[in-house]
Amino acid sequence: MEALQNNIRYFLKWTIYSIFTGLVIGSVGTFFRKGVDFATVNRSMHPWLILFAPLGAVFIVGLTKLLHEEKNGGTNTVIDSITEGKHITVRTAPLIFCATIVSHMVGASIGKEGAALMVGGSLGELSSKLFHFDEKDKKIAIMCGMSACFAAVFGTPLAATIFPMEMISIGIMYYAALIPCIFAAFFGAGVSEYFGNRGEIFPVHEVPVFDLRATASAVLCGMVCAAVAILFSIVLYRGFRHAKKLVPNPWLRGMLGSLLLIVLSYLNYRFLSHEFEFNGGGFQLMEKAFVGEAPWYAFLFKLIFTCGCIWSGFKGGEIVPTLCIGACVGCAFAKLLGLDPALYAACGVAGLFVGMTNCPFSSLFMAFEMFGYAGMPYYAMVIAVSFTLSGYYGLYTSQKFPYSKTRTTFINRKGPRKFWEEKQ
């Protein structure tokens, strides 16, 4: 009887809190999405705004210093707040909110979902103080805020429910956060939809029978995604380390990186596509990939643009560029083998996302919400192969791996900080 009473108290407590979180933090995520969309549309209509990238970089560095957030580790800080009890300052939310919108306005190749996790995590910790939660409940509140903001920004509430629970310690789910996260995610997505935001949907309607040939192609696609995920991780983090070593001054590094962004954008426009498709998050490029019109080199160019912008200090995260790169990888793979570009662009999205986040269930739910359920066996196979072969590489160096990916062995390690010293 006492256990039942405790369960009822838990349910009522977290249902009330998560609905509050979904409405409030979901509203913040909604207007964050509006701001990013406004910046993206204006930059698309006025490409000359890319010329202001150096000013944007200076603004972001200045705002970071003004708010004393120089040591902010992005999403890694949010992960550390749950695994190690580190503090997320409330200043993180306005910094990421403003810096991401500015980054999109000047054409930086960055995303918005990583920013949503940081904004949601920061506001989740703030709300835990308002509700006088203890340290254990604070962790649930942070995940709850992440779910609400992610769902409001991206429009995938199922993935938003699972992702914060799964990304912290790979192989161990924080099921105590299930009720709070699912309520917060669906209410956050509902608020966003009420104000006119729609989820990023690329429906895949025609899916061939999943026979032996299809299995082989899905396995091969997963292998390719794993290889690209490893490449992306190494270039992103090893390059960032060298960039900081070569140009330790963040003001100068931001200026030089912005000038490189301008030059690369112009060269692409002048000699290749006559568009600025590698600037911004990359959803326009994803649309091309799904109809087979993305060039074979698109994934590599998008990877270079994204890494350069992250090195330069632009904010927003890497999730949307990861999805874009994955779609381009899948498109190139499909055209090479004469397969359906839409189906394999979707497989590429799922495969690269799992390779970079190490979250197979979140990847599968995201694939269902973005592309529909028809391609389920393809997505599942690609995700499984990419997750296994990508090892412990990924976007988040603070992620914990309690158990090995390849053996039933307790290893208790974090993602590699030195990617060339990989250990199983």
mmCIF file of C-alpha atoms in Angstrom, residues 117-386:
data_model
loop_
_atom_site.group_PDB
_atom_site.id
_atom_site.type_symbol
_atom_site.label_atom_id
_atom_site.label_comp_id
_atom_site.label_asym_id
_atom_site.label_seq_id
_atom_site.Cartn_x
_atom_site.Cartn_y
_atom_site.Cartn_z
ATOM 1 C CA LEU A 117 19.171 21.110 -25.267
ATOM 2 C CA MET A 118 21.336 23.765 -23.616
ATOM 3 C CA VAL A 119 18.528 26.309 -23.245
ATOM 4 C CA GLY A 120 16.155 23.646 -21.923
ATOM 5 C CA GLY A 121 18.745 22.246 -19.524
ATOM 6 C CA SER A 122 19.574 25.699 -18.169
ATOM 7 C CA LEU A 123 15.926 26.588 -17.613
ATOM 8 C CA GLY A 124 15.269 23.122 -16.181
ATOM 9 C CA GLU A 125 17.894 23.683 -13.498
ATOM 10 C CA LEU A 126 16.459 27.131 -12.768
ATOM 11 C CA SER A 127 12.979 25.663 -12.346
ATOM 12 C CA SER A 128 14.354 22.994 -9.996
ATOM 13 C CA LYS A 129 15.455 25.789 -7.678
ATOM 14 C CA LEU A 130 12.059 27.453 -7.861
ATOM 15 C CA PHE A 131 10.415 24.154 -6.870
ATOM 16 C CA HIS A 132 13.071 23.474 -4.186
ATOM 17 C CA PHE A 133 14.042 20.106 -5.658
ATOM 18 C CA ASP A 134 16.872 18.100 -4.149
ATOM 19 C CA GLU A 135 19.925 17.036 -6.158
ATOM 20 C CA LYS A 136 18.314 13.861 -7.535
ATOM 21 C CA ASP A 137 15.120 15.597 -8.599
ATOM 22 C CA LYS A 138 17.179 18.386 -10.160
ATOM 23 C CA LYS A 139 18.604 15.876 -12.640
ATOM 24 C CA ILE A 140 15.091 14.882 -13.706
ATOM 25 C CA ALA A 141 14.122 18.555 -14.004
ATOM 26 C CA ILE A 142 17.089 19.202 -16.310
ATOM 27 C CA MET A 143 16.133 16.288 -18.575
ATOM 28 C CA CYS A 144 12.527 17.480 -18.497
ATOM 29 C CA GLY A 145 13.581 20.946 -19.680
ATOM 30 C CA MET A 146 15.704 19.428 -22.430
ATOM 31 C CA SER A 147 12.749 17.382 -23.686
ATOM 32 C CA ALA A 148 10.377 20.354 -23.684
ATOM 33 C CA CYS A 149 12.705 22.675 -25.579
ATOM 34 C CA PHE A 150 13.922 20.031 -28.043
ATOM 35 C CA ALA A 151 10.345 19.027 -28.901
ATOM 36 C CA ALA A 152 9.276 22.655 -29.341
ATOM 37 C CA VAL A 153 12.189 23.410 -31.659
ATOM 38 C CA PHE A 154 12.280 20.208 -33.718
ATOM 39 C CA GLY A 155 8.715 18.911 -33.510
ATOM 40 C CA THR A 156 9.607 15.293 -32.701
ATOM 41 C CA PRO A 157 8.180 14.670 -29.206
ATOM 42 C CA LEU A 158 8.922 10.937 -29.075
ATOM 43 C CA ALA A 159 12.601 11.453 -29.881
ATOM 44 C CA ALA A 160 12.645 14.436 -27.518
ATOM 45 C CA THR A 161 11.328 12.194 -24.739
ATOM 46 C CA ILE A 162 13.963 9.498 -25.150
ATOM 47 C CA PHE A 163 17.018 11.531 -26.183
ATOM 48 C CA PRO A 164 17.792 13.252 -22.827
ATOM 49 C CA MET A 165 17.228 9.961 -20.983
ATOM 50 C CA GLU A 166 19.484 8.002 -23.335
ATOM 51 C CA MET A 167 22.322 10.395 -24.159
ATOM 52 C CA ILE A 168 23.735 10.732 -20.629
ATOM 53 C CA SER A 169 24.972 7.179 -20.006
ATOM 54 C CA ILE A 170 24.927 4.992 -23.094
ATOM 55 C CA GLY A 171 23.253 1.678 -22.322
ATOM 56 C CA ILE A 172 21.544 2.906 -19.164
ATOM 57 C CA MET A 173 18.206 4.716 -19.378
ATOM 58 C CA TYR A 174 17.031 7.113 -16.680
ATOM 59 C CA TYR A 175 13.524 5.668 -16.479
ATOM 60 C CA ALA A 176 12.652 7.852 -13.482
ATOM 61 C CA ALA A 177 12.468 10.694 -15.999
ATOM 62 C CA LEU A 178 10.073 8.927 -18.402
ATOM 63 C CA ILE A 179 6.813 10.459 -17.152
ATOM 64 C CA PRO A 180 8.268 13.991 -16.781
ATOM 65 C CA CYS A 181 10.010 13.907 -20.150
ATOM 66 C CA ILE A 182 7.071 12.550 -22.149
ATOM 67 C CA PHE A 183 4.597 15.064 -20.706
ATOM 68 C CA ALA A 184 7.055 17.938 -21.153
ATOM 69 C CA ALA A 185 7.883 16.895 -24.722
ATOM 70 C CA PHE A 186 4.297 16.588 -25.919
ATOM 71 C CA PHE A 187 3.173 19.793 -24.216
ATOM 72 C CA GLY A 188 6.236 21.604 -25.564
ATOM 73 C CA ALA A 189 5.542 20.341 -29.081
ATOM 74 C CA GLY A 190 1.873 21.281 -28.680
ATOM 75 C CA VAL A 191 2.719 24.860 -27.708
ATOM 76 C CA SER A 192 5.065 25.147 -30.675
ATOM 77 C CA GLU A 193 2.466 23.771 -33.086
ATOM 78 C CA TYR A 194 -0.174 26.126 -31.663
ATOM 79 C CA PHE A 195 2.019 29.070 -32.624
ATOM 80 C CA GLY A 196 2.465 27.799 -36.168
ATOM 81 C CA ASN A 197 5.682 25.792 -36.006
ATOM 82 C CA ARG A 198 5.725 22.476 -37.812
ATOM 83 C CA GLY A 199 8.009 19.507 -37.388
ATOM 84 C CA GLU A 200 10.783 18.881 -39.895
ATOM 85 C CA ILE A 201 9.099 16.112 -41.900
ATOM 86 C CA PHE A 202 10.469 14.346 -45.001
ATOM 87 C CA PRO A 203 7.978 11.510 -45.599
ATOM 88 C CA VAL A 204 9.271 8.433 -47.422
ATOM 89 C CA HIS A 205 6.297 6.804 -49.123
ATOM 90 C CA GLU A 206 7.698 4.153 -51.454
ATOM 91 C CA VAL A 207 9.734 1.502 -49.660
ATOM 92 C CA PRO A 208 10.796 -1.721 -51.419
ATOM 93 C CA VAL A 209 10.459 -5.117 -49.767
ATOM 94 C CA PHE A 210 13.181 -5.715 -47.183
ATOM 95 C CA ASP A 211 14.741 -8.790 -48.772
ATOM 96 C CA LEU A 212 18.307 -10.122 -48.757
ATOM 97 C CA ARG A 213 19.527 -7.535 -51.270
ATOM 98 C CA ALA A 214 17.941 -4.736 -49.262
ATOM 99 C CA THR A 215 19.549 -6.085 -46.092
ATOM 100 C CA ALA A 216 22.975 -6.033 -47.725
ATOM 101 C CA SER A 217 22.533 -2.462 -48.962
ATOM 102 C CA ALA A 218 21.305 -1.322 -45.524
ATOM 103 C CA VAL A 219 24.304 -2.930 -43.820
ATOM 104 C CA LEU A 220 26.652 -1.269 -46.300
ATOM 105 C CA CYS A 221 24.925 2.083 -45.754
ATOM 106 C CA GLY A 222 25.375 1.670 -41.993
ATOM 107 C CA MET A 223 29.077 0.998 -42.494
ATOM 108 C CA VAL A 224 29.445 4.148 -44.581
ATOM 109 C CA CYS A 225 27.586 6.208 -41.964
ATOM 110 C CA ALA A 226 29.862 4.882 -39.222
ATOM 111 C CA ALA A 227 32.943 5.850 -41.236
ATOM 112 C CA VAL A 228 31.623 9.369 -41.848
ATOM 113 C CA ALA A 229 30.690 9.710 -38.160
ATOM 114 C CA ILE A 230 34.254 8.828 -37.151
ATOM 115 C CA LEU A 231 35.636 11.303 -39.697
ATOM 116 C CA PHE A 232 33.276 14.044 -38.508
ATOM 117 C CA SER A 233 34.202 13.468 -34.855
ATOM 118 C CA ILE A 234 37.938 13.530 -35.493
ATOM 119 C CA VAL A 235 37.840 16.631 -37.689
ATOM 120 C CA LEU A 236 35.497 18.454 -35.314
ATOM 121 C CA TYR A 237 37.361 17.920 -32.054
ATOM 122 C CA ARG A 238 40.947 17.476 -33.171
ATOM 123 C CA GLY A 239 40.549 20.465 -35.492
ATOM 124 C CA PHE A 240 39.027 22.567 -32.717
ATOM 125 C CA ARG A 241 41.936 21.737 -30.436
ATOM 126 C CA HIS A 242 44.473 22.746 -33.096
ATOM 127 C CA ALA A 243 42.524 25.912 -33.927
ATOM 128 C CA LYS A 244 42.629 26.982 -30.265
ATOM 129 C CA LYS A 245 46.339 26.178 -30.124
ATOM 130 C CA LEU A 246 47.188 28.098 -33.305
ATOM 131 C CA VAL A 247 44.900 31.061 -32.559
ATOM 132 C CA PRO A 248 44.330 31.178 -28.778
ATOM 133 C CA ASN A 249 42.668 34.596 -28.914
ATOM 134 C CA PRO A 250 38.899 33.917 -29.359
ATOM 135 C CA TRP A 251 38.313 37.344 -30.942
ATOM 136 C CA LEU A 252 40.933 36.732 -33.630
ATOM 137 C CA ARG A 253 39.884 33.112 -34.111
ATOM 138 C CA GLY A 254 36.293 34.201 -34.664
ATOM 139 C CA MET A 255 37.344 36.863 -37.170
ATOM 140 C CA LEU A 256 39.606 34.527 -39.151
ATOM 141 C CA GLY A 257 37.014 31.753 -39.159
ATOM 142 C CA SER A 258 34.363 34.188 -40.361
ATOM 143 C CA LEU A 259 36.558 35.381 -43.205
ATOM 144 C CA LEU A 260 37.128 31.751 -44.202
ATOM 145 C CA LEU A 261 33.350 31.196 -44.122
ATOM 146 C CA ILE A 262 32.839 34.175 -46.452
ATOM 147 C CA VAL A 263 35.516 32.968 -48.882
ATOM 148 C CA LEU A 264 34.203 29.382 -48.992
ATOM 149 C CA SER A 265 30.616 30.594 -49.418
ATOM 150 C CA TYR A 266 31.634 32.821 -52.330
ATOM 151 C CA LEU A 267 33.700 30.099 -54.022
ATOM 152 C CA ASN A 268 30.809 27.643 -53.775
ATOM 153 C CA TYR A 269 28.386 30.229 -55.190
ATOM 154 C CA ARG A 270 30.737 31.357 -57.958
ATOM 155 C CA PHE A 271 32.098 28.046 -59.212
ATOM 156 C CA LEU A 272 29.796 25.242 -58.055
ATOM 157 C CA SER A 273 26.135 25.514 -57.123
ATOM 158 C CA HIS A 274 25.347 29.240 -57.542
ATOM 159 C CA GLU A 275 23.597 28.954 -54.196
ATOM 160 C CA PHE A 276 24.494 29.281 -50.521
ATOM 161 C CA GLU A 277 23.293 25.787 -49.678
ATOM 162 C CA PHE A 278 26.096 25.006 -47.219
ATOM 163 C CA ASN A 279 25.277 27.986 -45.008
ATOM 164 C CA GLY A 280 22.764 27.687 -42.178
ATOM 165 C CA GLY A 281 21.437 24.460 -40.714
ATOM 166 C CA GLY A 282 21.034 22.657 -44.017
ATOM 167 C CA PHE A 283 17.359 21.775 -44.400
ATOM 168 C CA GLN A 284 17.314 23.144 -47.976
ATOM 169 C CA LEU A 285 20.219 20.864 -48.819
ATOM 170 C CA MET A 286 18.386 17.969 -47.160
ATOM 171 C CA GLU A 287 15.410 18.595 -49.438
ATOM 172 C CA LYS A 288 17.742 18.260 -52.424
ATOM 173 C CA ALA A 289 19.170 15.040 -51.028
ATOM 174 C CA PHE A 290 15.719 13.483 -50.701
ATOM 175 C CA VAL A 291 15.002 14.037 -54.392
ATOM 176 C CA GLY A 292 18.474 12.931 -55.462
ATOM 177 C CA GLU A 293 19.728 16.388 -56.449
ATOM 178 C CA ALA A 294 22.470 16.868 -53.844
ATOM 179 C CA PRO A 295 25.956 16.589 -55.424
ATOM 180 C CA TRP A 296 28.147 13.695 -54.312
ATOM 181 C CA TYR A 297 30.578 16.011 -52.518
ATOM 182 C CA ALA A 298 27.835 17.802 -50.538
ATOM 183 C CA PHE A 299 28.382 15.805 -47.347
ATOM 184 C CA LEU A 300 32.098 16.656 -47.306
ATOM 185 C CA PHE A 301 31.553 20.374 -47.969
ATOM 186 C CA LYS A 302 28.851 20.571 -45.303
ATOM 187 C CA LEU A 303 31.168 18.822 -42.847
ATOM 188 C CA ILE A 304 33.951 21.326 -43.549
ATOM 189 C CA PHE A 305 31.618 24.331 -43.265
ATOM 190 C CA THR A 306 30.197 23.043 -39.973
ATOM 191 C CA CYS A 307 33.543 22.254 -38.365
ATOM 192 C CA GLY A 308 34.943 25.632 -39.408
ATOM 193 C CA CYS A 309 32.004 27.474 -37.857
ATOM 194 C CA ILE A 310 32.231 25.504 -34.604
ATOM 195 C CA TRP A 311 35.977 26.184 -34.431
ATOM 196 C CA SER A 312 35.253 29.888 -34.923
ATOM 197 C CA GLY A 313 32.931 30.060 -31.919
ATOM 198 C CA PHE A 314 29.515 30.229 -33.568
ATOM 199 C CA LYS A 315 26.742 28.744 -31.438
ATOM 200 C CA GLY A 316 23.826 26.440 -32.182
ATOM 201 C CA GLY A 317 25.146 22.919 -32.027
ATOM 202 C CA GLU A 318 25.850 20.230 -34.577
ATOM 203 C CA ILE A 319 22.684 18.116 -34.670
ATOM 204 C CA VAL A 320 20.967 19.667 -37.712
ATOM 205 C CA PRO A 321 24.222 19.734 -39.730
ATOM 206 C CA THR A 322 24.682 16.094 -38.714
ATOM 207 C CA LEU A 323 21.255 15.259 -40.138
ATOM 208 C CA CYS A 324 22.068 17.201 -43.310
ATOM 209 C CA ILE A 325 25.423 15.473 -43.760
ATOM 210 C CA GLY A 326 23.732 12.121 -43.204
ATOM 211 C CA ALA A 327 21.092 12.860 -45.835
ATOM 212 C CA CYS A 328 23.791 13.822 -48.337
ATOM 213 C CA VAL A 329 25.774 10.665 -47.548
ATOM 214 C CA GLY A 330 22.653 8.562 -48.106
ATOM 215 C CA CYS A 331 21.862 10.362 -51.352
ATOM 216 C CA ALA A 332 25.385 9.829 -52.719
ATOM 217 C CA PHE A 333 25.279 6.171 -51.639
ATOM 218 C CA ALA A 334 21.924 5.646 -53.364
ATOM 219 C CA LYS A 335 23.007 7.278 -56.622
ATOM 220 C CA LEU A 336 26.211 5.235 -56.675
ATOM 221 C CA LEU A 337 24.299 1.941 -56.348
ATOM 222 C CA GLY A 338 21.169 2.914 -58.267
ATOM 223 C CA LEU A 339 18.890 2.909 -55.206
ATOM 224 C CA ASP A 340 16.055 5.172 -54.064
ATOM 225 C CA PRO A 341 17.629 8.471 -52.886
ATOM 226 C CA ALA A 342 14.733 9.362 -50.568
ATOM 227 C CA LEU A 343 14.892 6.086 -48.644
ATOM 228 C CA TYR A 344 18.661 6.113 -48.307
ATOM 229 C CA ALA A 345 18.798 9.810 -47.466
ATOM 230 C CA ALA A 346 16.515 8.910 -44.549
ATOM 231 C CA CYS A 347 18.783 5.982 -43.681
ATOM 232 C CA GLY A 348 21.779 8.310 -43.828
ATOM 233 C CA VAL A 349 20.119 10.731 -41.411
ATOM 234 C CA ALA A 350 19.397 7.944 -38.928
ATOM 235 C CA GLY A 351 22.792 6.306 -39.391
ATOM 236 C CA LEU A 352 24.888 9.425 -38.935
ATOM 237 C CA PHE A 353 22.767 10.679 -36.039
ATOM 238 C CA VAL A 354 23.322 7.460 -34.106
ATOM 239 C CA GLY A 355 27.008 7.463 -35.009
ATOM 240 C CA MET A 356 27.414 10.964 -33.594
ATOM 241 C CA THR A 357 25.130 10.676 -30.546
ATOM 242 C CA ASN A 358 25.372 6.955 -29.644
ATOM 243 C CA CYS A 359 21.614 6.926 -29.013
ATOM 244 C CA PRO A 360 20.023 4.122 -31.091
ATOM 245 C CA PHE A 361 16.497 4.336 -29.677
ATOM 246 C CA SER A 362 16.342 8.113 -30.058
ATOM 247 C CA SER A 363 17.604 7.715 -33.620
ATOM 248 C CA LEU A 364 14.923 5.160 -34.443
ATOM 249 C CA PHE A 365 12.113 7.263 -32.961
ATOM 250 C CA MET A 366 13.408 10.335 -34.789
ATOM 251 C CA ALA A 367 13.429 8.394 -38.062
ATOM 252 C CA PHE A 368 9.824 7.308 -37.469
ATOM 253 C CA GLU A 369 8.692 10.868 -36.739
ATOM 254 C CA MET A 370 10.599 12.480 -39.605
ATOM 255 C CA PHE A 371 10.170 9.876 -42.340
ATOM 256 C CA GLY A 372 7.267 7.630 -41.322
ATOM 257 C CA TYR A 373 7.194 3.968 -40.285
ATOM 258 C CA ALA A 374 7.295 2.400 -43.745
ATOM 259 C CA GLY A 375 11.094 2.190 -43.826
ATOM 260 C CA MET A 376 11.397 0.747 -40.312
ATOM 261 C CA PRO A 377 13.540 -2.332 -41.137
ATOM 262 C CA TYR A 378 15.956 -0.205 -43.170
ATOM 263 C CA TYR A 379 16.337 2.405 -40.420
ATOM 264 C CA ALA A 380 16.761 -0.233 -37.721
ATOM 265 C CA MET A 381 19.452 -2.099 -39.649
ATOM 266 C CA VAL A 382 21.420 1.031 -40.544
ATOM 267 C CA ILE A 383 21.207 2.322 -36.966
ATOM 268 C CA ALA A 384 22.401 -0.978 -35.485
ATOM 269 C CA VAL A 385 25.386 -1.235 -37.834
ATOM 270 C CA SER A 386 26.440 2.406 -37.515
#
